[in-house]
Amino acid sequence: MTTPRTEHLVLTGVLTAEQAAQTVRGMLAVQRPDGAIPWFRGHHLDPWDHTEAAMALDAAGEHEAAERAYDWLARHQNEDGSWYAAYADGDAADVTDRGRETNFCAYVAVGVWHHYLATGDDTFLDRMWPTVYSAMEFVLRLQLPGGQISWRCEDDGSGADDALLTGSSSVHHALRCALAIAEEREEAQPDWELAVGALRHAIRRHPERFLDKSRYSMDWYYPVLGGALTGAEAKERIERDWDRFVVPEVGVRCVVPNPWVTGGESAELALALWVVGESDRALEILQSIQHLRDPKTGLYWTGYVFEDGAVWPEELTAWTAGSLLLAVAALGGDEATCAVFSGERLPWGLETECC
């Protein structure tokens, strides 16, 4: 096992170099020899969280481990370009949820672009292009007439008529990363440009096209994190529901009014705050969730019920640690992570204002 690169993962009140290295080692211990990164050993793998963890490994300089994770996706992609929603302990032969969720499938593009920016490996980009292309084509077959993306396709091929704001916002980010990959390879994808423009318009102007999940904090900040809302609109959205979701010195609620904060949502909000230039508040959020850190493994508990003072559920998830490392990497100036989440070098696509 290599020594993790942690100089940009040191953040006052969040991680020391030793703690950052411990967290990375904890994540590497979860990864299977075949590259799969389940939530934790014995639990399931989903493609989105698997990719999030791989991105965190890249941010720590563990490029070989991250590449094994992407190779796992390439080997086990379904013929239609999708992946299943859950695999027991990352075993591709043991599918526990045969649904195919669009944001899960699209996120490979974010991870592949991040890995390329971190390594400059053209061979990797060439090798992963068919995987990214097939994944995006699968996702865009499920785009609805209003621009939003159906959130899930069942195993019989039927697609849901419903779209989720969080999922579609994540797909928006992934489409822009896929377009950046296509541009790097000089393979124009005009249909993707139109699709991402229509999707962004739906996110910005048509909340009625999505299921009402406004109780969930992800629906609050994901349009910002996914790059659909920028500038003054993004800052206004963050301010509007700050007091509703943020519990000072404890973390970010997953869903209101439940007295439950979660590490993943907290770290993602910190990343969204960094995106809009609120680094001081991002740091405060990351500092507030250090009570979730397990000193034995360096991993983080998924959540905490603050009225009861209880960790719940009792699981140390690789993706929670991964989301924290990515937020820290952005605040620490890691070039690849900053570029991916700031939107630098990401094309916008063609927005349509007529629908």
mmCIF file of C-alpha atoms in Angstrom:
data_model
loop_
_atom_site.group_PDB
_atom_site.id
_atom_site.type_symbol
_atom_site.label_atom_id
_atom_site.label_comp_id
_atom_site.label_asym_id
_atom_site.label_seq_id
_atom_site.Cartn_x
_atom_site.Cartn_y
_atom_site.Cartn_z
ATOM 1 C CA MET A 1 0.000 0.000 0.000
ATOM 2 C CA THR A 2 1.371 3.404 -0.972
ATOM 3 C CA THR A 3 1.620 6.398 1.334
ATOM 4 C CA PRO A 4 -1.367 8.648 0.562
ATOM 5 C CA ARG A 5 -0.621 12.142 -0.747
ATOM 6 C CA THR A 6 -2.153 14.342 1.930
ATOM 7 C CA GLU A 7 -0.549 17.790 1.760
ATOM 8 C CA HIS A 8 -3.719 19.342 0.310
ATOM 9 C CA LEU A 9 -5.965 17.280 2.605
ATOM 10 C CA VAL A 10 -4.839 19.084 5.751
ATOM 11 C CA LEU A 11 -7.519 21.447 6.996
ATOM 12 C CA THR A 12 -7.692 23.173 10.356
ATOM 13 C CA GLY A 13 -10.151 21.479 12.671
ATOM 14 C CA VAL A 14 -10.937 18.812 10.075
ATOM 15 C CA LEU A 15 -7.908 16.702 9.155
ATOM 16 C CA THR A 16 -4.261 16.549 10.043
ATOM 17 C CA ALA A 17 -1.908 14.866 7.583
ATOM 18 C CA GLU A 18 -1.899 11.752 9.762
ATOM 19 C CA GLN A 19 -5.685 11.692 9.981
ATOM 20 C CA ALA A 20 -6.077 12.172 6.244
ATOM 21 C CA ALA A 21 -3.705 9.294 5.552
ATOM 22 C CA GLN A 22 -5.642 7.119 8.001
ATOM 23 C CA THR A 23 -8.917 7.910 6.240
ATOM 24 C CA VAL A 24 -7.456 7.001 2.863
ATOM 25 C CA ARG A 25 -6.089 3.745 4.253
ATOM 26 C CA GLY A 26 -9.530 3.010 5.682
ATOM 27 C CA MET A 27 -11.086 3.455 2.255
ATOM 28 C CA LEU A 28 -8.439 1.301 0.585
ATOM 29 C CA ALA A 29 -9.215 -1.446 3.089
ATOM 30 C CA VAL A 30 -12.827 -1.444 1.889
ATOM 31 C CA GLN A 31 -11.874 -1.822 -1.785
ATOM 32 C CA ARG A 32 -11.972 -5.382 -3.089
ATOM 33 C CA PRO A 33 -9.050 -6.825 -5.092
ATOM 34 C CA ASP A 34 -11.197 -6.600 -8.255
ATOM 35 C CA GLY A 35 -11.557 -2.831 -7.778
ATOM 36 C CA ALA A 36 -15.088 -2.737 -6.367
ATOM 37 C CA ILE A 37 -15.735 -0.292 -3.507
ATOM 38 C CA PRO A 38 -18.854 -1.256 -1.560
ATOM 39 C CA TRP A 39 -20.277 0.967 1.169
ATOM 40 C CA PHE A 40 -18.348 -1.246 3.569
ATOM 41 C CA ARG A 41 -17.356 -4.886 3.378
ATOM 42 C CA GLY A 42 -20.452 -7.049 3.583
ATOM 43 C CA HIS A 43 -22.773 -4.259 2.405
ATOM 44 C CA HIS A 44 -23.723 -3.400 -1.166
ATOM 45 C CA LEU A 45 -22.030 -1.393 -3.903
ATOM 46 C CA ASP A 46 -23.920 1.174 -5.921
ATOM 47 C CA PRO A 47 -22.225 2.758 -8.948
ATOM 48 C CA TRP A 48 -22.580 6.378 -7.766
ATOM 49 C CA ASP A 49 -20.985 5.889 -4.351
ATOM 50 C CA HIS A 50 -18.378 3.564 -5.860
ATOM 51 C CA THR A 51 -17.383 6.419 -8.194
ATOM 52 C CA GLU A 52 -17.406 9.000 -5.391
ATOM 53 C CA ALA A 53 -14.999 6.849 -3.404
ATOM 54 C CA ALA A 54 -12.751 6.392 -6.454
ATOM 55 C CA MET A 55 -12.614 10.159 -6.929
ATOM 56 C CA ALA A 56 -11.531 10.607 -3.330
ATOM 57 C CA LEU A 57 -8.756 8.065 -3.855
ATOM 58 C CA ASP A 58 -7.558 10.047 -6.866
ATOM 59 C CA ALA A 59 -7.611 13.222 -4.771
ATOM 60 C CA ALA A 60 -5.293 11.434 -2.330
ATOM 61 C CA GLY A 61 -2.914 10.348 -5.081
ATOM 62 C CA GLU A 62 -4.074 6.720 -5.064
ATOM 63 C CA HIS A 63 -4.426 6.658 -8.828
ATOM 64 C CA GLU A 64 -3.902 2.925 -9.316
ATOM 65 C CA ALA A 65 -6.662 2.093 -6.844
ATOM 66 C CA ALA A 66 -8.985 4.606 -8.510
ATOM 67 C CA GLU A 67 -8.230 3.163 -11.941
ATOM 68 C CA ARG A 68 -9.108 -0.329 -10.696
ATOM 69 C CA ALA A 69 -12.458 1.062 -9.579
ATOM 70 C CA TYR A 70 -13.173 2.477 -13.036
ATOM 71 C CA ASP A 71 -12.025 -0.744 -14.685
ATOM 72 C CA TRP A 72 -14.588 -2.570 -12.513
ATOM 73 C CA LEU A 73 -17.298 -0.355 -14.003
ATOM 74 C CA ALA A 74 -16.061 -0.961 -17.545
ATOM 75 C CA ARG A 75 -16.013 -4.734 -17.065
ATOM 76 C CA HIS A 76 -19.481 -4.954 -15.570
ATOM 77 C CA GLN A 77 -21.470 -2.449 -17.607
ATOM 78 C CA ASN A 78 -24.709 -3.861 -18.978
ATOM 79 C CA GLU A 79 -25.192 -4.084 -22.736
ATOM 80 C CA ASP A 80 -27.576 -1.119 -22.686
ATOM 81 C CA GLY A 81 -24.941 1.102 -21.049
ATOM 82 C CA SER A 82 -26.331 0.884 -17.523
ATOM 83 C CA TRP A 83 -25.361 -0.673 -14.228
ATOM 84 C CA TYR A 84 -27.686 -2.182 -11.678
ATOM 85 C CA ALA A 85 -28.504 -0.182 -8.584
ATOM 86 C CA ALA A 86 -26.896 -2.543 -6.074
ATOM 87 C CA TYR A 87 -24.414 -5.428 -5.972
ATOM 88 C CA ALA A 88 -23.873 -7.415 -2.773
ATOM 89 C CA ASP A 89 -20.436 -6.526 -1.384
ATOM 90 C CA GLY A 90 -19.428 -5.383 -4.860
ATOM 91 C CA ASP A 91 -19.847 -8.858 -6.340
ATOM 92 C CA ALA A 92 -20.980 -8.269 -9.925
ATOM 93 C CA ALA A 93 -22.583 -11.718 -10.011
ATOM 94 C CA ASP A 94 -24.775 -10.982 -6.983
ATOM 95 C CA VAL A 95 -27.195 -8.230 -7.983
ATOM 96 C CA THR A 96 -29.515 -7.219 -5.153
ATOM 97 C CA ASP A 97 -31.405 -4.415 -6.947
ATOM 98 C CA ARG A 98 -31.949 -4.863 -10.678
ATOM 99 C CA GLY A 99 -33.284 -1.366 -11.207
ATOM 100 C CA ARG A 100 -31.039 1.034 -13.107
ATOM 101 C CA GLU A 101 -30.880 4.572 -11.744
ATOM 102 C CA THR A 102 -29.900 7.267 -14.185
ATOM 103 C CA ASN A 103 -27.775 9.392 -11.884
ATOM 104 C CA PHE A 104 -25.927 6.256 -10.742
ATOM 105 C CA CYS A 105 -25.117 5.411 -14.358
ATOM 106 C CA ALA A 106 -24.214 8.935 -15.472
ATOM 107 C CA TYR A 107 -21.742 9.607 -12.668
ATOM 108 C CA VAL A 108 -19.007 7.528 -14.299
ATOM 109 C CA ALA A 109 -18.372 10.540 -16.558
ATOM 110 C CA VAL A 110 -17.573 12.752 -13.555
ATOM 111 C CA GLY A 111 -15.160 10.176 -12.187
ATOM 112 C CA VAL A 112 -13.439 9.501 -15.504
ATOM 113 C CA TRP A 113 -12.935 13.224 -16.197
ATOM 114 C CA HIS A 114 -11.612 13.732 -12.664
ATOM 115 C CA HIS A 115 -9.153 10.848 -13.057
ATOM 116 C CA TYR A 116 -7.958 12.212 -16.384
ATOM 117 C CA LEU A 117 -7.397 15.681 -14.931
ATOM 118 C CA ALA A 118 -5.553 14.136 -11.985
ATOM 119 C CA THR A 119 -3.290 11.922 -14.087
ATOM 120 C CA GLY A 120 -3.200 13.285 -17.640
ATOM 121 C CA ASP A 121 -3.533 9.674 -18.806
ATOM 122 C CA ASP A 122 -4.778 9.793 -22.410
ATOM 123 C CA THR A 123 -4.728 6.007 -22.654
ATOM 124 C CA PHE A 124 -7.139 5.743 -19.736
ATOM 125 C CA LEU A 125 -9.464 8.306 -21.336
ATOM 126 C CA ASP A 126 -9.433 6.395 -24.622
ATOM 127 C CA ARG A 127 -10.111 3.108 -22.866
ATOM 128 C CA MET A 128 -13.002 4.488 -20.816
ATOM 129 C CA TRP A 129 -14.640 6.479 -23.616
ATOM 130 C CA PRO A 130 -16.875 3.601 -24.823
ATOM 131 C CA THR A 131 -18.043 3.092 -21.237
ATOM 132 C CA VAL A 132 -18.849 6.772 -20.773
ATOM 133 C CA TYR A 133 -20.504 7.038 -24.181
ATOM 134 C CA SER A 134 -22.743 4.022 -23.591
ATOM 135 C CA ALA A 135 -23.693 5.229 -20.110
ATOM 136 C CA MET A 136 -24.706 8.680 -21.347
ATOM 137 C CA GLU A 137 -26.694 7.242 -24.231
ATOM 138 C CA PHE A 138 -28.590 5.024 -21.776
ATOM 139 C CA VAL A 139 -29.345 7.985 -19.529
ATOM 140 C CA LEU A 140 -30.491 10.241 -22.353
ATOM 141 C CA ARG A 141 -32.897 7.607 -23.637
ATOM 142 C CA LEU A 142 -34.719 8.291 -20.373
ATOM 143 C CA GLN A 143 -34.886 12.072 -20.767
ATOM 144 C CA LEU A 144 -38.492 13.240 -20.625
ATOM 145 C CA PRO A 145 -40.037 15.821 -22.990
ATOM 146 C CA GLY A 146 -39.617 18.603 -20.416
ATOM 147 C CA GLY A 147 -35.862 18.085 -20.222
ATOM 148 C CA GLN A 148 -35.825 16.343 -16.849
ATOM 149 C CA ILE A 149 -34.362 12.836 -16.536
ATOM 150 C CA SER A 150 -36.455 9.866 -15.454
ATOM 151 C CA TRP A 151 -34.832 8.683 -12.265
ATOM 152 C CA ARG A 152 -34.971 4.903 -12.759
ATOM 153 C CA CYS A 153 -35.473 2.198 -15.335
ATOM 154 C CA GLU A 154 -36.819 -1.138 -14.189
ATOM 155 C CA ASP A 155 -35.319 -4.467 -15.194
ATOM 156 C CA ASP A 156 -38.066 -5.055 -17.757
ATOM 157 C CA GLY A 157 -36.966 -1.902 -19.578
ATOM 158 C CA SER A 158 -39.824 0.291 -18.442
ATOM 159 C CA GLY A 159 -38.783 3.771 -17.369
ATOM 160 C CA ALA A 160 -40.369 5.720 -14.567
ATOM 161 C CA ASP A 161 -42.360 8.782 -15.552
ATOM 162 C CA ASP A 162 -41.032 10.609 -12.525
ATOM 163 C CA ALA A 163 -37.885 12.687 -12.182
ATOM 164 C CA LEU A 164 -35.945 13.672 -9.071
ATOM 165 C CA LEU A 165 -34.357 17.089 -8.774
ATOM 166 C CA THR A 166 -31.280 15.757 -6.983
ATOM 167 C CA GLY A 167 -30.756 12.973 -9.508
ATOM 168 C CA SER A 168 -31.282 15.235 -12.501
ATOM 169 C CA SER A 169 -28.883 17.813 -11.036
ATOM 170 C CA SER A 170 -26.242 15.115 -10.679
ATOM 171 C CA VAL A 171 -26.886 14.015 -14.278
ATOM 172 C CA HIS A 172 -26.468 17.651 -15.367
ATOM 173 C CA HIS A 173 -22.975 17.642 -13.868
ATOM 174 C CA ALA A 174 -22.190 14.284 -15.436
ATOM 175 C CA LEU A 175 -23.357 15.374 -18.885
ATOM 176 C CA ARG A 176 -21.050 18.372 -18.785
ATOM 177 C CA CYS A 177 -18.147 16.125 -17.794
ATOM 178 C CA ALA A 178 -19.045 13.722 -20.612
ATOM 179 C CA LEU A 179 -19.056 16.654 -23.042
ATOM 180 C CA ALA A 180 -15.620 17.688 -21.771
ATOM 181 C CA ILE A 181 -14.345 14.172 -22.433
ATOM 182 C CA ALA A 182 -15.873 14.217 -25.924
ATOM 183 C CA GLU A 183 -14.304 17.614 -26.606
ATOM 184 C CA GLU A 184 -10.912 16.374 -25.413
ATOM 185 C CA ARG A 185 -11.228 13.474 -27.842
ATOM 186 C CA GLU A 186 -12.525 15.763 -30.627
ATOM 187 C CA GLU A 187 -15.738 13.767 -30.917
ATOM 188 C CA ALA A 188 -18.553 16.304 -31.026
ATOM 189 C CA GLN A 189 -21.825 15.303 -29.370
ATOM 190 C CA PRO A 190 -24.400 17.947 -30.396
ATOM 191 C CA ASP A 191 -27.311 15.873 -29.101
ATOM 192 C CA TRP A 192 -25.740 15.864 -25.637
ATOM 193 C CA GLU A 193 -25.314 19.631 -25.822
ATOM 194 C CA LEU A 194 -29.021 20.046 -26.511
ATOM 195 C CA ALA A 195 -29.916 17.542 -23.800
ATOM 196 C CA VAL A 196 -27.882 19.259 -21.073
ATOM 197 C CA GLY A 197 -29.320 22.631 -22.043
ATOM 198 C CA ALA A 198 -32.882 21.344 -21.799
ATOM 199 C CA LEU A 199 -32.092 19.659 -18.506
ATOM 200 C CA ARG A 200 -30.557 22.794 -17.033
ATOM 201 C CA HIS A 201 -33.594 24.819 -18.103
ATOM 202 C CA ALA A 202 -35.913 22.336 -16.380
ATOM 203 C CA ILE A 203 -33.869 22.482 -13.159
ATOM 204 C CA ARG A 204 -33.697 26.288 -13.141
ATOM 205 C CA ARG A 205 -37.190 27.177 -14.287
ATOM 206 C CA HIS A 206 -39.573 24.246 -13.840
ATOM 207 C CA PRO A 207 -39.596 22.740 -10.333
ATOM 208 C CA GLU A 208 -43.047 21.310 -11.069
ATOM 209 C CA ARG A 209 -41.465 18.785 -13.427
ATOM 210 C CA PHE A 210 -39.827 17.003 -10.477
ATOM 211 C CA LEU A 211 -41.265 15.025 -7.598
ATOM 212 C CA ASP A 212 -41.589 17.161 -4.484
ATOM 213 C CA LYS A 213 -38.698 16.111 -2.265
ATOM 214 C CA SER A 214 -38.139 19.569 -0.784
ATOM 215 C CA ARG A 215 -37.919 18.064 2.708
ATOM 216 C CA TYR A 216 -34.580 16.559 1.692
ATOM 217 C CA SER A 217 -31.477 18.704 1.935
ATOM 218 C CA MET A 218 -30.064 17.261 -1.287
ATOM 219 C CA ASP A 219 -32.876 18.893 -3.263
ATOM 220 C CA TRP A 220 -31.820 22.160 -1.650
ATOM 221 C CA TYR A 221 -28.129 22.234 -2.582
ATOM 222 C CA TYR A 222 -27.785 19.820 -5.512
ATOM 223 C CA PRO A 223 -28.861 22.281 -8.228
ATOM 224 C CA VAL A 224 -25.869 24.349 -7.037
ATOM 225 C CA LEU A 225 -23.465 21.431 -6.635
ATOM 226 C CA GLY A 226 -24.472 20.053 -10.043
ATOM 227 C CA GLY A 227 -23.775 23.392 -11.713
ATOM 228 C CA ALA A 228 -27.300 24.165 -12.951
ATOM 229 C CA LEU A 229 -27.600 27.185 -10.667
ATOM 230 C CA THR A 230 -24.715 29.633 -10.505
ATOM 231 C CA GLY A 231 -23.925 33.130 -9.331
ATOM 232 C CA ALA A 232 -26.599 35.093 -7.485
ATOM 233 C CA GLU A 233 -29.237 32.404 -8.080
ATOM 234 C CA ALA A 234 -27.046 29.806 -6.399
ATOM 235 C CA LYS A 235 -26.278 32.001 -3.396
ATOM 236 C CA GLU A 236 -29.924 32.934 -2.974
ATOM 237 C CA ARG A 237 -30.932 29.279 -2.964
ATOM 238 C CA ILE A 238 -28.361 28.429 -0.301
ATOM 239 C CA GLU A 239 -29.420 31.331 1.911
ATOM 240 C CA ARG A 240 -33.113 30.601 1.586
ATOM 241 C CA ASP A 241 -33.080 27.267 3.413
ATOM 242 C CA TRP A 242 -29.918 27.546 5.485
ATOM 243 C CA ASP A 243 -31.683 27.648 8.847
ATOM 244 C CA ARG A 244 -34.015 24.877 7.791
ATOM 245 C CA PHE A 245 -31.315 22.309 7.173
ATOM 246 C CA VAL A 246 -28.135 23.371 8.969
ATOM 247 C CA VAL A 247 -27.809 22.473 12.661
ATOM 248 C CA PRO A 248 -24.989 24.653 14.021
ATOM 249 C CA GLU A 249 -21.947 22.701 15.252
ATOM 250 C CA VAL A 250 -23.685 19.392 14.478
ATOM 251 C CA GLY A 251 -24.073 19.112 10.703
ATOM 252 C CA VAL A 252 -26.696 19.110 7.975
ATOM 253 C CA ARG A 253 -30.047 17.390 8.258
ATOM 254 C CA CYS A 254 -30.786 14.743 5.684
ATOM 255 C CA VAL A 255 -34.516 15.440 5.855
ATOM 256 C CA VAL A 256 -36.628 17.866 7.861
ATOM 257 C CA PRO A 257 -37.934 17.789 10.493
ATOM 258 C CA ASN A 258 -36.024 14.652 11.518
ATOM 259 C CA PRO A 259 -33.277 15.310 14.125
ATOM 260 C CA TRP A 260 -30.714 13.431 12.035
ATOM 261 C CA VAL A 261 -27.595 14.896 10.456
ATOM 262 C CA THR A 262 -25.543 12.971 7.935
ATOM 263 C CA GLY A 263 -21.893 13.164 6.990
ATOM 264 C CA GLY A 264 -22.428 12.817 3.257
ATOM 265 C CA GLU A 265 -24.966 15.630 2.970
ATOM 266 C CA SER A 266 -22.833 17.840 5.203
ATOM 267 C CA ALA A 267 -19.701 17.309 3.110
ATOM 268 C CA GLU A 268 -21.596 17.841 -0.131
ATOM 269 C CA LEU A 269 -23.079 21.086 1.182
ATOM 270 C CA ALA A 270 -19.543 22.183 2.092
ATOM 271 C CA LEU A 271 -18.487 21.460 -1.483
ATOM 272 C CA ALA A 272 -21.461 23.454 -2.815
ATOM 273 C CA LEU A 273 -20.501 26.333 -0.516
ATOM 274 C CA TRP A 274 -16.967 26.247 -1.892
ATOM 275 C CA VAL A 275 -18.423 26.364 -5.420
ATOM 276 C CA VAL A 276 -20.217 29.652 -4.633
ATOM 277 C CA GLY A 277 -17.188 31.163 -2.910
ATOM 278 C CA GLU A 278 -18.269 30.531 0.687
ATOM 279 C CA SER A 279 -15.100 28.749 1.829
ATOM 280 C CA ASP A 280 -15.350 29.971 5.436
ATOM 281 C CA ARG A 281 -18.806 28.481 5.876
ATOM 282 C CA ALA A 282 -17.707 25.333 4.072
ATOM 283 C CA LEU A 283 -14.914 24.927 6.599
ATOM 284 C CA GLU A 284 -17.346 25.420 9.490
ATOM 285 C CA ILE A 285 -19.607 22.685 8.132
ATOM 286 C CA LEU A 286 -16.714 20.237 7.788
ATOM 287 C CA GLN A 287 -15.502 21.063 11.275
ATOM 288 C CA SER A 288 -18.995 20.488 12.656
ATOM 289 C CA ILE A 289 -19.119 16.829 11.592
ATOM 290 C CA GLN A 290 -15.842 15.633 13.027
ATOM 291 C CA HIS A 291 -17.853 13.991 15.814
ATOM 292 C CA LEU A 292 -18.734 11.408 13.129
ATOM 293 C CA ARG A 293 -15.100 10.356 12.702
ATOM 294 C CA ASP A 294 -14.143 6.910 13.973
ATOM 295 C CA PRO A 295 -10.656 7.232 15.491
ATOM 296 C CA LYS A 296 -9.890 3.541 14.944
ATOM 297 C CA THR A 297 -10.407 3.461 11.176
ATOM 298 C CA GLY A 298 -10.440 7.103 10.099
ATOM 299 C CA LEU A 299 -13.784 6.467 8.402
ATOM 300 C CA TYR A 300 -16.986 8.347 9.192
ATOM 301 C CA TRP A 301 -20.324 7.229 10.556
ATOM 302 C CA THR A 302 -23.178 7.796 8.127
ATOM 303 C CA GLY A 303 -25.300 9.844 10.513
ATOM 304 C CA TYR A 304 -26.127 11.036 14.010
ATOM 305 C CA VAL A 305 -29.479 11.483 15.779
ATOM 306 C CA PHE A 306 -28.739 14.611 17.765
ATOM 307 C CA GLU A 307 -31.825 14.530 20.012
ATOM 308 C CA ASP A 308 -30.788 11.084 21.289
ATOM 309 C CA GLY A 309 -27.038 11.512 21.031
ATOM 310 C CA ALA A 310 -26.905 8.301 18.986
ATOM 311 C CA VAL A 311 -24.888 7.269 15.955
ATOM 312 C CA TRP A 312 -27.332 5.864 13.393
ATOM 313 C CA PRO A 313 -27.085 3.782 11.358
ATOM 314 C CA GLU A 314 -24.046 2.079 12.826
ATOM 315 C CA GLU A 315 -22.091 1.898 9.588
ATOM 316 C CA LEU A 316 -18.827 3.424 8.477
ATOM 317 C CA THR A 317 -19.287 4.085 4.773
ATOM 318 C CA ALA A 318 -16.513 4.594 2.248
ATOM 319 C CA TRP A 319 -18.626 7.131 0.378
ATOM 320 C CA THR A 320 -19.108 9.302 3.466
ATOM 321 C CA ALA A 321 -15.351 9.455 3.912
ATOM 322 C CA GLY A 322 -15.005 10.025 0.181
ATOM 323 C CA SER A 323 -17.366 12.985 0.128
ATOM 324 C CA LEU A 324 -15.471 14.577 3.010
ATOM 325 C CA LEU A 325 -12.094 14.080 1.317
ATOM 326 C CA LEU A 326 -13.376 15.651 -1.898
ATOM 327 C CA ALA A 327 -14.676 18.701 -0.042
ATOM 328 C CA VAL A 328 -11.359 19.026 1.779
ATOM 329 C CA ALA A 329 -9.467 18.588 -1.504
ATOM 330 C CA ALA A 330 -11.447 21.424 -3.086
ATOM 331 C CA LEU A 331 -10.782 23.740 -0.153
ATOM 332 C CA GLY A 332 -7.139 22.652 -0.260
ATOM 333 C CA GLY A 333 -6.753 23.589 -3.912
ATOM 334 C CA ASP A 334 -6.412 20.161 -5.526
ATOM 335 C CA GLU A 335 -6.447 21.077 -9.209
ATOM 336 C CA ALA A 336 -8.467 18.161 -10.563
ATOM 337 C CA THR A 337 -11.113 18.341 -7.856
ATOM 338 C CA CYS A 338 -11.402 22.116 -8.166
ATOM 339 C CA ALA A 339 -11.756 21.910 -11.942
ATOM 340 C CA VAL A 340 -14.463 19.258 -11.826
ATOM 341 C CA PHE A 341 -16.661 20.950 -9.243
ATOM 342 C CA SER A 342 -16.053 24.588 -10.176
ATOM 343 C CA GLY A 343 -17.094 23.900 -13.759
ATOM 344 C CA GLU A 344 -13.741 24.995 -15.136
ATOM 345 C CA ARG A 345 -13.226 23.417 -18.572
ATOM 346 C CA LEU A 346 -16.794 22.088 -18.579
ATOM 347 C CA PRO A 347 -18.904 23.105 -21.590
ATOM 348 C CA TRP A 348 -22.399 24.419 -20.924
ATOM 349 C CA GLY A 349 -24.371 22.921 -23.769
ATOM 350 C CA LEU A 350 -27.224 24.732 -25.484
ATOM 351 C CA GLU A 351 -29.959 25.964 -23.182
ATOM 352 C CA THR A 352 -33.441 26.363 -24.559
ATOM 353 C CA GLU A 353 -35.686 29.007 -22.999
ATOM 354 C CA CYS A 354 -38.788 28.242 -25.011
ATOM 355 C CA CYS A 355 -40.215 25.271 -23.095
#
